[in-house]
């Protein structure tokens, strides 16, 4: 099977075919995600990723890598819900099947556990996603990108409001 792309050859193809302007050094995704999950700078591994609980440092104090470009947004809570749900639900179902406790016991056991696990899992998951973005040159982490730090929206018109 042959795939043919429409357009000029300089607009399609691999980074090597496009020239050395787009060629970037490969970053280790697993290492960057692991360092991010540990709360460390994905670039150097020594600087702190967070200044506060989930507040990302704008610049790494050790290597100077700009970290404010990340766009973690809603992904960390979604992944945290996924992880915590898959940990707590089987245990809660097993307790229900084995002992059939009253509802207040379920509430007393699982609500605090869910809150605690969520608060513990959220920073490593967010750090891993920031490491993934850094390793893949996503968003503003690409030093050669032009205007990638700000989203480009074109709603038409002349930009004035009436």
mmCIF file of C-alpha atoms in Angstrom:
data_model
loop_
_atom_site.group_PDB
_atom_site.id
_atom_site.type_symbol
_atom_site.label_atom_id
_atom_site.label_comp_id
_atom_site.label_asym_id
_atom_site.label_seq_id
_atom_site.Cartn_x
_atom_site.Cartn_y
_atom_site.Cartn_z
ATOM 1 C CA UNK A 1 0.000 0.000 0.000
ATOM 2 C CA UNK A 2 1.323 3.415 -0.921
ATOM 3 C CA UNK A 3 0.327 6.633 0.762
ATOM 4 C CA UNK A 4 0.603 9.857 -1.184
ATOM 5 C CA UNK A 5 0.414 13.236 0.491
ATOM 6 C CA UNK A 6 -0.984 16.295 -1.204
ATOM 7 C CA UNK A 7 1.015 19.493 -1.067
ATOM 8 C CA UNK A 8 4.561 20.509 -1.675
ATOM 9 C CA UNK A 9 7.327 18.122 -0.556
ATOM 10 C CA UNK A 10 8.844 20.674 1.795
ATOM 11 C CA UNK A 11 5.630 20.772 3.824
ATOM 12 C CA UNK A 12 5.304 17.021 4.392
ATOM 13 C CA UNK A 13 7.679 14.307 5.501
ATOM 14 C CA UNK A 14 9.945 13.575 8.409
ATOM 15 C CA UNK A 15 12.064 16.051 10.339
ATOM 16 C CA UNK A 16 15.165 14.840 8.492
ATOM 17 C CA UNK A 17 13.466 15.413 5.136
ATOM 18 C CA UNK A 18 12.403 18.901 6.159
ATOM 19 C CA UNK A 19 15.910 19.892 7.108
ATOM 20 C CA UNK A 20 17.880 20.500 10.249
ATOM 21 C CA UNK A 21 15.787 23.491 11.353
ATOM 22 C CA UNK A 22 13.131 21.194 12.823
ATOM 23 C CA UNK A 23 15.562 18.567 14.127
ATOM 24 C CA UNK A 24 15.576 18.563 17.921
ATOM 25 C CA UNK A 25 17.525 16.375 20.315
ATOM 26 C CA UNK A 26 15.460 13.405 21.459
ATOM 27 C CA UNK A 27 14.366 13.610 25.074
ATOM 28 C CA UNK A 28 13.771 10.498 27.174
ATOM 29 C CA UNK A 29 10.028 10.460 27.824
ATOM 30 C CA UNK A 30 10.139 7.829 30.590
ATOM 31 C CA UNK A 31 12.870 9.635 32.509
ATOM 32 C CA UNK A 32 11.094 12.996 32.175
ATOM 33 C CA UNK A 33 7.804 11.536 33.382
ATOM 34 C CA UNK A 34 9.495 9.775 36.304
ATOM 35 C CA UNK A 35 11.297 12.964 37.350
ATOM 36 C CA UNK A 36 8.053 14.925 37.050
ATOM 37 C CA UNK A 37 6.235 12.339 39.154
ATOM 38 C CA UNK A 38 8.938 12.752 41.813
ATOM 39 C CA UNK A 39 8.350 16.521 41.791
ATOM 40 C CA UNK A 40 11.656 17.302 40.065
ATOM 41 C CA UNK A 41 12.478 19.336 36.974
ATOM 42 C CA UNK A 42 12.140 17.067 33.924
ATOM 43 C CA UNK A 43 15.186 18.699 32.309
ATOM 44 C CA UNK A 44 17.837 18.410 35.034
ATOM 45 C CA UNK A 45 16.240 16.250 37.720
ATOM 46 C CA UNK A 46 17.549 18.357 40.596
ATOM 47 C CA UNK A 47 15.332 21.455 40.665
ATOM 48 C CA UNK A 48 11.919 21.466 42.311
ATOM 49 C CA UNK A 49 8.892 21.248 40.026
ATOM 50 C CA UNK A 50 6.424 22.650 42.573
ATOM 51 C CA UNK A 51 6.740 25.740 44.731
ATOM 52 C CA UNK A 52 3.565 24.847 46.626
ATOM 53 C CA UNK A 53 1.213 21.852 46.589
ATOM 54 C CA UNK A 54 0.303 22.031 42.864
ATOM 55 C CA UNK A 55 1.839 25.404 41.927
ATOM 56 C CA UNK A 56 4.492 24.802 39.265
ATOM 57 C CA UNK A 57 7.658 26.867 39.533
ATOM 58 C CA UNK A 58 7.888 29.236 36.544
ATOM 59 C CA UNK A 59 11.618 28.512 36.058
ATOM 60 C CA UNK A 60 13.800 25.708 37.404
ATOM 61 C CA UNK A 61 16.167 27.099 40.032
ATOM 62 C CA UNK A 62 18.897 24.611 39.064
ATOM 63 C CA UNK A 63 19.030 24.614 35.265
ATOM 64 C CA UNK A 64 16.931 27.623 34.269
ATOM 65 C CA UNK A 65 14.434 25.590 32.200
ATOM 66 C CA UNK A 66 11.173 27.492 31.811
ATOM 67 C CA UNK A 67 8.376 25.370 33.231
ATOM 68 C CA UNK A 68 5.510 27.849 33.011
ATOM 69 C CA UNK A 69 4.618 26.576 29.522
ATOM 70 C CA UNK A 70 2.881 23.449 30.789
ATOM 71 C CA UNK A 71 -0.743 22.900 29.916
ATOM 72 C CA UNK A 72 -1.765 20.185 32.374
ATOM 73 C CA UNK A 73 -5.227 21.750 32.833
ATOM 74 C CA UNK A 74 -7.896 19.083 33.495
ATOM 75 C CA UNK A 75 -5.888 15.959 32.647
ATOM 76 C CA UNK A 76 -4.379 15.356 36.128
ATOM 77 C CA UNK A 77 -7.766 15.264 37.892
ATOM 78 C CA UNK A 78 -9.175 12.923 35.230
ATOM 79 C CA UNK A 79 -6.251 10.508 35.557
ATOM 80 C CA UNK A 80 -6.402 10.788 39.354
ATOM 81 C CA UNK A 81 -10.095 9.878 39.368
ATOM 82 C CA UNK A 82 -9.278 6.937 37.096
ATOM 83 C CA UNK A 83 -6.474 5.660 39.355
ATOM 84 C CA UNK A 84 -8.248 6.199 42.677
ATOM 85 C CA UNK A 85 -11.456 4.662 41.360
ATOM 86 C CA UNK A 86 -9.627 1.561 40.191
ATOM 87 C CA UNK A 87 -7.933 1.194 43.575
ATOM 88 C CA UNK A 88 -10.893 1.861 45.884
ATOM 89 C CA UNK A 89 -13.783 0.279 43.981
ATOM 90 C CA UNK A 90 -12.545 -3.347 44.002
ATOM 91 C CA UNK A 91 -11.709 -3.098 47.713
ATOM 92 C CA UNK A 92 -15.117 -1.582 48.505
ATOM 93 C CA UNK A 93 -16.890 -4.271 46.489
ATOM 94 C CA UNK A 94 -14.912 -7.026 48.202
ATOM 95 C CA UNK A 95 -15.788 -5.633 51.648
ATOM 96 C CA UNK A 96 -19.451 -5.377 50.628
ATOM 97 C CA UNK A 97 -19.579 -8.962 49.366
ATOM 98 C CA UNK A 98 -17.719 -10.459 52.329
ATOM 99 C CA UNK A 99 -19.284 -8.599 55.269
ATOM 100 C CA UNK A 100 -22.323 -6.618 54.006
ATOM 101 C CA UNK A 101 -21.723 -3.667 56.369
ATOM 102 C CA UNK A 102 -24.251 -0.852 56.856
ATOM 103 C CA UNK A 103 -23.988 2.209 54.639
ATOM 104 C CA UNK A 104 -22.461 4.393 57.386
ATOM 105 C CA UNK A 105 -19.472 2.018 57.538
ATOM 106 C CA UNK A 106 -18.929 2.431 53.808
ATOM 107 C CA UNK A 107 -19.101 6.204 54.170
ATOM 108 C CA UNK A 108 -16.728 6.189 57.144
ATOM 109 C CA UNK A 109 -14.207 3.978 55.331
ATOM 110 C CA UNK A 110 -14.232 5.010 51.701
ATOM 111 C CA UNK A 111 -14.812 8.774 51.724
ATOM 112 C CA UNK A 112 -11.694 9.597 53.785
ATOM 113 C CA UNK A 113 -9.682 7.034 51.820
ATOM 114 C CA UNK A 114 -10.802 8.523 48.500
ATOM 115 C CA UNK A 115 -9.943 12.070 49.630
ATOM 116 C CA UNK A 116 -6.547 10.997 50.976
ATOM 117 C CA UNK A 117 -5.621 8.987 47.869
ATOM 118 C CA UNK A 118 -6.709 11.846 45.618
ATOM 119 C CA UNK A 119 -4.557 14.369 47.472
ATOM 120 C CA UNK A 120 -1.583 11.977 47.413
ATOM 121 C CA UNK A 121 -1.903 10.978 43.732
ATOM 122 C CA UNK A 122 -2.604 14.377 42.183
ATOM 123 C CA UNK A 123 0.923 15.934 42.376
ATOM 124 C CA UNK A 124 2.785 12.924 40.908
ATOM 125 C CA UNK A 125 0.254 12.551 38.097
ATOM 126 C CA UNK A 126 0.444 16.256 37.252
ATOM 127 C CA UNK A 127 4.254 16.118 37.381
ATOM 128 C CA UNK A 128 4.329 13.111 35.053
ATOM 129 C CA UNK A 129 2.111 14.943 32.558
ATOM 130 C CA UNK A 130 4.360 18.007 32.705
ATOM 131 C CA UNK A 131 7.360 15.728 32.116
ATOM 132 C CA UNK A 132 5.560 14.192 29.131
ATOM 133 C CA UNK A 133 4.890 17.630 27.671
ATOM 134 C CA UNK A 134 8.507 18.701 28.192
ATOM 135 C CA UNK A 135 9.936 15.512 26.645
ATOM 136 C CA UNK A 136 7.732 15.785 23.558
ATOM 137 C CA UNK A 137 8.365 19.527 23.042
ATOM 138 C CA UNK A 138 4.667 20.204 23.517
ATOM 139 C CA UNK A 139 3.224 23.680 23.915
ATOM 140 C CA UNK A 140 5.910 26.241 24.810
ATOM 141 C CA UNK A 141 8.609 23.701 25.651
ATOM 142 C CA UNK A 142 9.875 23.826 22.044
ATOM 143 C CA UNK A 143 12.526 26.572 21.914
ATOM 144 C CA UNK A 144 12.178 26.865 18.115
ATOM 145 C CA UNK A 145 8.401 27.278 18.070
ATOM 146 C CA UNK A 146 7.061 30.688 17.197
ATOM 147 C CA UNK A 147 4.007 31.839 19.116
ATOM 148 C CA UNK A 148 3.310 28.432 20.652
ATOM 149 C CA UNK A 149 3.083 29.908 24.150
ATOM 150 C CA UNK A 150 -0.208 31.614 23.331
ATOM 151 C CA UNK A 151 -3.149 29.857 21.690
ATOM 152 C CA UNK A 152 -4.078 31.259 18.308
ATOM 153 C CA UNK A 153 -7.774 31.965 17.958
ATOM 154 C CA UNK A 154 -9.332 33.581 14.949
ATOM 155 C CA UNK A 155 -12.983 34.399 15.438
ATOM 156 C CA UNK A 156 -13.178 36.496 12.288
ATOM 157 C CA UNK A 157 -14.017 40.141 12.038
ATOM 158 C CA UNK A 158 -11.667 43.006 12.766
ATOM 159 C CA UNK A 159 -11.134 42.224 16.454
ATOM 160 C CA UNK A 160 -13.356 45.002 17.796
ATOM 161 C CA UNK A 161 -16.404 44.467 19.961
ATOM 162 C CA UNK A 162 -19.703 46.134 19.345
#
